[in-house]
Amino acid sequence: MGVNIRGRSFLTLLDYSPAEIRYLLDLAAEFKRLKAAGVEHKWLSGKQVVLLFEKTSTRTRCAFEVGARDLGMGVTFLDPGSSQMGKKESLADTAKVLGRMYDGIEYRGFKQSVVEDLAKYSGVPVWNGLTDDFHPTQMLADMLTVREEFGELRGRKLTFFGDARNNVANSLMVVCSKLGMHYCACGPKDLMPADWLVEKCRAVAEETGAVIEMTDDPAQGAKDCDVAYTDIWLSMGEPAELWAKRIEMLLPYQVNRELMAMAKPNAIFLHCLPSFHDRETTIGEEIYQKFGLPAMEVTDDVFLGKQARQFDEAENRMHTIKAVMYATLK
Ligand code: CP
Ligand code: NVA
């Protein structure tokens, strides 16, 4: 039976079957081919989407905007300063109004319950563009990038080095378990994913043949690793006072040349971005002045090196988000 996700929201990959995830990856690859060949695909012309951002963004916002326009749709961008949501109007009322005007809603913000409520009250597909708990659209781009490199995903070992209970790490554990991969959460014991999520993923892994590993030993994380993945050490919404503590906890998990040398020789490096790999950002420079660190979660030599694929990954955000919008709205 063919996969059909028309009308569905995209809130967490826990709700999606392996076949549905593979279908979205195939569709994204097809959109990538069409775009490269210059073939127009305004297949959703006449539809309208709204993008709600309560946190900042470069890739996700641009991917939704370009993807929607390539599909022929109209796009409205709303940030907290320019809408009534939360301040003068409840979430439920906002969702009901947006559902009357738009065919689909993207939301980036804090609590996962907000994106779930938007879906509940709006009556149209809602896409999670990142919450404190999950970042599911990022996962499709990541998996497409790994697939482009290695072909088959099944059995590949992906290790996340760092804050292994952040939104990106949580979602990586979910997608790897769904796709029969070997996921390794590598970080300090206090920054490991929540038990409930590990249990859910382990149950999925039993069905798919995936392996879920957790370690606080960077060498163990790097062993047999095909994909070394990291993310910033302090996520949006976390207080800046935590920097000192995080640096102390996470420096042993920095992805640097020595760590990459312990992975498979043909391993690739991925990062959802943005990244603190040099001093070319305000925060990067502040951290250097305060702690003497020229890079945080990844060193510049790895970031600029031959194994790095983070810009392919960033491009793939657009093709995969386009696939999600198309499949749920067509
Ligand atoms: N990776 C990612 O979500 O990037 P943005 O924060 O720029 O959207
Ligand atoms: N963990 C990061 C991901 C950014 C795309 C954050 O939430 O800020």
Coordinates of C-alpha atoms and ligand atoms in Angstrom, one line a residue:
M1 CA 0.0 0.0 0.0
G2 CA 1.3 3.5 -0.9
V3 CA 2.2 6.0 1.8
N4 CA -0.3 8.9 2.2
I5 CA 0.2 11.6 4.8
R6 CA -2.1 14.2 3.4
G7 CA -3.7 16.3 6.1
R8 CA -1.3 15.1 8.8
S9 CA 0.7 17.4 11.1
F10 CA 4.5 16.9 11.5
L11 CA 5.2 17.4 15.2
T12 CA 7.6 14.7 16.2
L13 CA 9.0 11.7 14.2
L14 CA 7.7 9.5 17.0
D15 CA 4.3 9.8 15.1
Y16 CA 5.8 8.6 11.8
S17 CA 6.5 5.1 10.6
P18 CA 9.8 4.1 9.0
A19 CA 8.0 3.8 5.6
E20 CA 6.6 7.3 5.9
I21 CA 10.0 8.7 6.8
R22 CA 11.6 7.0 3.8
Y23 CA 8.8 8.2 1.6
L24 CA 9.6 11.8 2.7
L25 CA 13.3 11.3 2.0
D26 CA 12.5 9.9 -1.5
L27 CA 10.2 12.9 -2.2
A28 CA 12.9 15.3 -1.0
A29 CA 15.5 13.7 -3.3
E30 CA 13.0 14.1 -6.2
F31 CA 12.4 17.8 -5.4
K32 CA 16.2 18.3 -5.2
R33 CA 16.6 16.7 -8.7
L34 CA 13.8 18.9 -10.1
K35 CA 15.3 22.1 -8.7
A36 CA 18.8 21.2 -10.0
A37 CA 17.3 20.6 -13.4
G38 CA 15.4 23.9 -13.3
V39 CA 12.0 22.2 -13.6
E40 CA 9.2 24.3 -12.1
H41 CA 7.1 22.5 -9.5
K42 CA 4.4 25.0 -8.4
W43 CA 2.2 22.0 -7.5
L44 CA 0.5 23.8 -4.6
S45 CA -0.3 27.0 -6.3
G46 CA -3.1 28.9 -4.6
K47 CA -2.4 27.6 -1.1
Q48 CA -1.1 29.8 1.7
V49 CA 1.1 29.0 4.7
V50 CA 2.0 31.0 7.8
L51 CA 5.3 30.7 9.7
L52 CA 5.3 31.5 13.4
F53 CA 8.7 32.0 15.0
E54 CA 9.1 32.6 18.7
K55 CA 12.8 31.9 18.5
T56 CA 15.3 33.2 15.9
S57 CA 16.2 31.2 12.7
T58 CA 18.1 31.4 9.4
R59 CA 17.9 28.0 7.8
T60 CA 14.4 26.9 8.9
R61 CA 12.7 30.1 8.0
C62 CA 14.5 30.4 4.7
A63 CA 13.8 26.7 3.9
F64 CA 10.1 27.1 4.6
E65 CA 9.9 30.4 2.6
V66 CA 11.8 29.2 -0.4
G67 CA 10.2 25.8 -0.3
A68 CA 6.7 27.3 -0.2
R69 CA 7.4 29.7 -3.0
D70 CA 8.9 27.0 -5.2
L71 CA 5.6 25.1 -4.7
G72 CA 3.7 28.2 -5.8
M73 CA 2.3 29.0 -2.3
G74 CA 1.9 32.4 -0.6
V75 CA 3.9 32.8 2.7
T76 CA 3.3 35.0 5.8
F77 CA 6.0 35.3 8.4
L78 CA 5.0 36.2 12.0
D79 CA 7.4 36.8 14.9
P80 CA 6.4 37.5 18.6
G81 CA 6.7 41.3 18.1
S82 CA 4.2 41.3 15.2
S83 CA 1.4 39.1 16.4
Q84 CA -1.1 39.0 19.3
M85 CA -0.4 35.4 20.1
G86 CA 0.1 34.7 23.8
K87 CA -0.1 38.4 24.8
K88 CA -3.6 39.5 23.8
E89 CA -4.9 36.3 22.3
S90 CA -4.8 32.7 23.6
L91 CA -3.0 30.0 21.7
A92 CA -6.3 28.2 21.0
D93 CA -8.0 31.4 19.5
T94 CA -4.9 32.2 17.5
A95 CA -4.8 28.6 16.1
K96 CA -8.5 28.8 15.2
V97 CA -8.0 32.1 13.3
L98 CA -4.9 30.9 11.4
G99 CA -6.7 27.7 10.5
R100 CA -9.4 29.7 8.8
M101 CA -6.9 31.6 6.6
Y102 CA -4.0 29.3 6.0
D103 CA -3.6 25.8 4.6
G104 CA -0.6 25.0 6.8
I105 CA 1.2 26.4 9.9
E106 CA 4.9 26.2 10.8
Y107 CA 5.8 26.9 14.5
R108 CA 9.2 27.4 16.2
G109 CA 9.2 28.0 19.9
F110 CA 9.6 26.7 23.3
K111 CA 7.2 24.0 24.7
Q112 CA 6.3 21.0 22.6
S113 CA 2.8 21.3 23.9
V114 CA 2.3 24.6 22.0
V115 CA 2.9 23.0 18.6
E116 CA 0.6 20.2 19.6
D117 CA -2.1 22.6 20.7
L118 CA -1.8 24.5 17.4
A119 CA -2.4 21.3 15.6
K120 CA -5.3 20.4 17.8
Y121 CA -7.1 23.7 17.4
S122 CA -6.2 24.9 13.9
G123 CA -7.6 22.0 11.9
V124 CA -4.8 22.3 9.4
P125 CA -1.4 20.6 9.2
V126 CA 1.1 22.1 11.6
W127 CA 4.9 21.6 11.1
N128 CA 7.3 21.7 14.1
G129 CA 10.2 24.0 13.1
L130 CA 11.9 23.3 16.5
T131 CA 10.8 23.2 20.1
D132 CA 12.7 22.7 23.3
D133 CA 12.2 19.0 22.9
F134 CA 12.4 18.1 19.2
H135 CA 13.6 19.3 15.8
P136 CA 12.0 16.9 13.3
T137 CA 12.4 18.7 10.0
Q138 CA 16.2 18.9 10.7
M139 CA 16.2 15.1 10.9
L140 CA 15.0 14.6 7.3
A141 CA 17.8 16.9 6.0
D142 CA 20.3 15.0 8.1
M143 CA 19.2 11.6 6.9
L144 CA 19.1 12.7 3.3
T145 CA 22.7 13.9 3.7
V146 CA 23.8 10.6 5.2
R147 CA 22.0 8.7 2.5
E148 CA 23.6 10.8 -0.2
E149 CA 27.0 9.9 1.3
F150 CA 26.6 6.2 2.1
G151 CA 23.4 5.0 0.3
E152 CA 21.8 2.6 2.8
L153 CA 21.1 4.1 6.2
R154 CA 20.5 0.8 8.0
G155 CA 23.4 -0.2 10.3
R156 CA 25.3 3.1 10.1
K157 CA 26.6 4.4 13.4
L158 CA 25.7 8.1 14.1
T159 CA 27.2 9.5 17.3
F160 CA 26.0 12.8 18.8
F161 CA 28.7 14.4 20.9
G162 CA 27.7 17.0 23.4
D163 CA 24.4 17.9 25.1
A164 CA 22.7 14.6 24.3
R165 CA 19.3 15.7 25.7
N166 CA 18.8 18.7 23.6
N167 CA 16.1 19.0 20.9
V168 CA 18.4 17.9 18.0
A169 CA 19.9 15.0 20.0
N170 CA 16.5 13.8 21.0
S171 CA 15.3 13.8 17.5
L172 CA 18.4 12.0 16.2
M173 CA 17.7 9.2 18.6
V174 CA 14.2 8.9 17.3
V175 CA 15.0 9.0 13.6
C176 CA 17.9 6.6 14.0
S177 CA 15.8 4.1 15.9
K178 CA 13.0 4.4 13.2
L179 CA 15.5 3.8 10.4
G180 CA 17.4 0.9 11.9
M181 CA 20.6 2.8 12.6
H182 CA 23.1 2.6 15.4
Y183 CA 22.6 5.8 17.5
C184 CA 25.2 6.7 20.1
A185 CA 24.5 9.5 22.6
C186 CA 28.0 10.5 23.8
G187 CA 28.2 13.1 26.5
P188 CA 28.3 13.6 30.3
K189 CA 25.9 11.5 32.4
D190 CA 23.9 14.5 33.5
L191 CA 23.1 15.5 29.9
M192 CA 21.7 12.2 28.7
P193 CA 18.2 11.9 27.1
A194 CA 15.2 11.4 29.3
D195 CA 14.4 7.9 30.3
W196 CA 10.9 8.0 28.8
L197 CA 12.3 8.8 25.4
V198 CA 15.1 6.3 25.6
E199 CA 12.5 3.6 26.5
K200 CA 10.3 4.6 23.5
C201 CA 13.2 4.5 21.1
R202 CA 14.4 1.2 22.5
A203 CA 11.0 -0.2 21.8
V204 CA 11.1 1.1 18.2
A205 CA 14.7 -0.3 17.9
E206 CA 13.4 -3.8 18.7
E207 CA 11.2 -3.6 15.6
T208 CA 13.7 -2.0 13.3
G209 CA 17.0 -3.6 14.3
A210 CA 18.4 -0.3 15.5
V211 CA 20.9 0.0 18.3
I212 CA 20.7 2.7 21.0
E213 CA 24.0 3.2 22.8
M214 CA 24.9 5.7 25.6
T215 CA 28.4 6.5 26.8
D216 CA 30.3 9.3 28.5
D217 CA 33.5 8.1 26.8
P218 CA 34.4 10.1 23.7
A219 CA 36.6 7.3 22.3
Q220 CA 33.8 4.8 22.7
G221 CA 31.5 7.2 20.9
A222 CA 33.9 7.7 18.0
K223 CA 34.7 3.9 17.6
D224 CA 33.2 2.6 14.3
C225 CA 31.4 5.9 13.8
D226 CA 30.2 6.7 10.3
V227 CA 28.6 10.1 11.2
A228 CA 30.0 12.4 13.9
Y229 CA 27.3 14.9 14.8
T230 CA 27.4 17.9 17.2
D231 CA 25.4 21.0 18.1
I232 CA 25.9 24.1 20.1
W233 CA 26.4 23.6 23.9
L234 CA 23.7 26.0 24.9
S235 CA 20.4 26.0 23.1
M236 CA 18.1 28.9 22.4
G237 CA 16.1 29.7 25.5
E238 CA 18.8 28.6 28.0
P239 CA 20.4 31.3 30.2
A240 CA 23.8 32.6 29.3
E241 CA 25.0 32.1 32.9
L242 CA 25.2 28.4 32.0
W243 CA 28.1 28.9 29.6
A244 CA 30.9 28.3 32.1
K245 CA 29.3 25.1 33.4
R246 CA 28.5 23.7 29.9
I247 CA 32.0 24.5 28.7
E248 CA 33.5 22.6 31.6
M249 CA 31.1 19.6 31.1
L250 CA 31.3 19.5 27.3
L251 CA 34.9 20.3 26.3
P252 CA 35.9 16.6 26.4
Y253 CA 33.3 16.0 23.7
Q254 CA 34.5 18.7 21.3
V255 CA 34.7 17.3 17.8
N256 CA 38.3 17.9 16.8
R257 CA 40.9 16.3 14.7
E258 CA 41.9 13.8 17.4
L259 CA 38.3 12.7 17.8
M260 CA 37.7 12.4 14.1
A261 CA 40.8 10.2 13.8
M262 CA 39.2 7.7 16.1
A263 CA 36.1 7.4 13.9
K264 CA 36.0 5.4 10.6
P265 CA 38.4 6.8 8.0
N266 CA 35.5 7.7 5.7
A267 CA 33.3 9.1 8.5
I268 CA 31.5 12.4 7.8
F269 CA 30.9 15.4 10.1
L270 CA 27.4 16.9 10.5
H271 CA 26.1 19.9 12.4
C272 CA 22.6 21.4 12.3
L273 CA 24.1 24.9 12.5
P274 CA 24.6 27.6 13.6
S275 CA 28.0 26.7 15.0
F276 CA 30.7 28.2 17.2
H277 CA 33.8 26.9 15.3
D278 CA 35.7 30.2 15.3
R279 CA 35.8 33.7 16.7
E280 CA 33.7 35.2 13.9
T281 CA 30.6 35.7 15.9
T282 CA 29.8 38.0 18.9
I283 CA 29.3 35.1 21.2
G284 CA 32.3 33.2 19.9
E285 CA 34.5 36.2 20.6
E286 CA 33.0 36.7 24.0
I287 CA 33.7 33.1 24.9
Y288 CA 37.3 33.4 23.7
Q289 CA 37.9 36.5 25.8
K290 CA 36.3 34.9 28.9
F291 CA 37.5 31.3 28.6
G292 CA 40.3 31.4 26.0
L293 CA 38.5 28.9 23.7
P294 CA 38.9 29.7 20.0
A295 CA 36.2 27.1 19.2
M296 CA 33.5 25.3 21.1
E297 CA 31.6 22.2 19.9
V298 CA 33.8 21.7 16.8
T299 CA 37.2 23.0 15.8
D300 CA 37.7 25.0 12.7
D301 CA 39.9 22.3 11.1
V302 CA 37.1 19.8 11.2
F303 CA 34.5 22.3 10.2
L304 CA 36.5 23.3 7.2
G305 CA 37.9 19.9 6.5
K306 CA 37.3 17.2 3.9
Q307 CA 34.8 15.2 6.1
A308 CA 32.5 18.1 6.8
R309 CA 29.1 18.0 5.1
Q310 CA 27.1 20.6 7.1
F311 CA 26.5 22.9 4.2
D312 CA 25.0 20.0 2.1
E313 CA 22.9 19.3 5.2
A314 CA 21.8 23.0 5.4
E315 CA 20.8 22.9 1.7
N316 CA 18.9 19.7 2.3
R317 CA 16.7 21.5 4.9
M318 CA 14.9 23.2 1.9
H319 CA 14.3 20.1 -0.2
T320 CA 13.1 18.1 2.8
I321 CA 10.9 20.8 4.2
K322 CA 9.4 21.2 0.8
A323 CA 8.7 17.4 0.8
V324 CA 6.9 17.7 4.2
M325 CA 4.7 20.6 3.0
Y326 CA 3.9 19.0 -0.3
A327 CA 3.1 15.6 1.2
T328 CA 0.8 17.0 3.9
L329 CA -1.0 19.6 1.8
K330 CA -1.3 18.0 -1.6
Ligands
CP1 N1 19.4 24.2 12.0 C1 18.5 25.2 12.2 O1 17.4 24.9 12.6 O2 19.0 26.4 11.9 P1 18.2 27.8 12.1 O3 18.1 28.0 13.6 O4 19.0 28.8 11.5 O5 16.8 27.7 11.6
NVA2 N1 19.9 22.9 19.9 C1 19.9 24.2 19.1 C2 19.5 23.8 17.7 C3 19.5 25.0 16.8 C4 19.1 24.7 15.4 C5 19.0 25.2 19.8 O1 17.8 24.8 20.2 O2 19.3 26.3 19.9

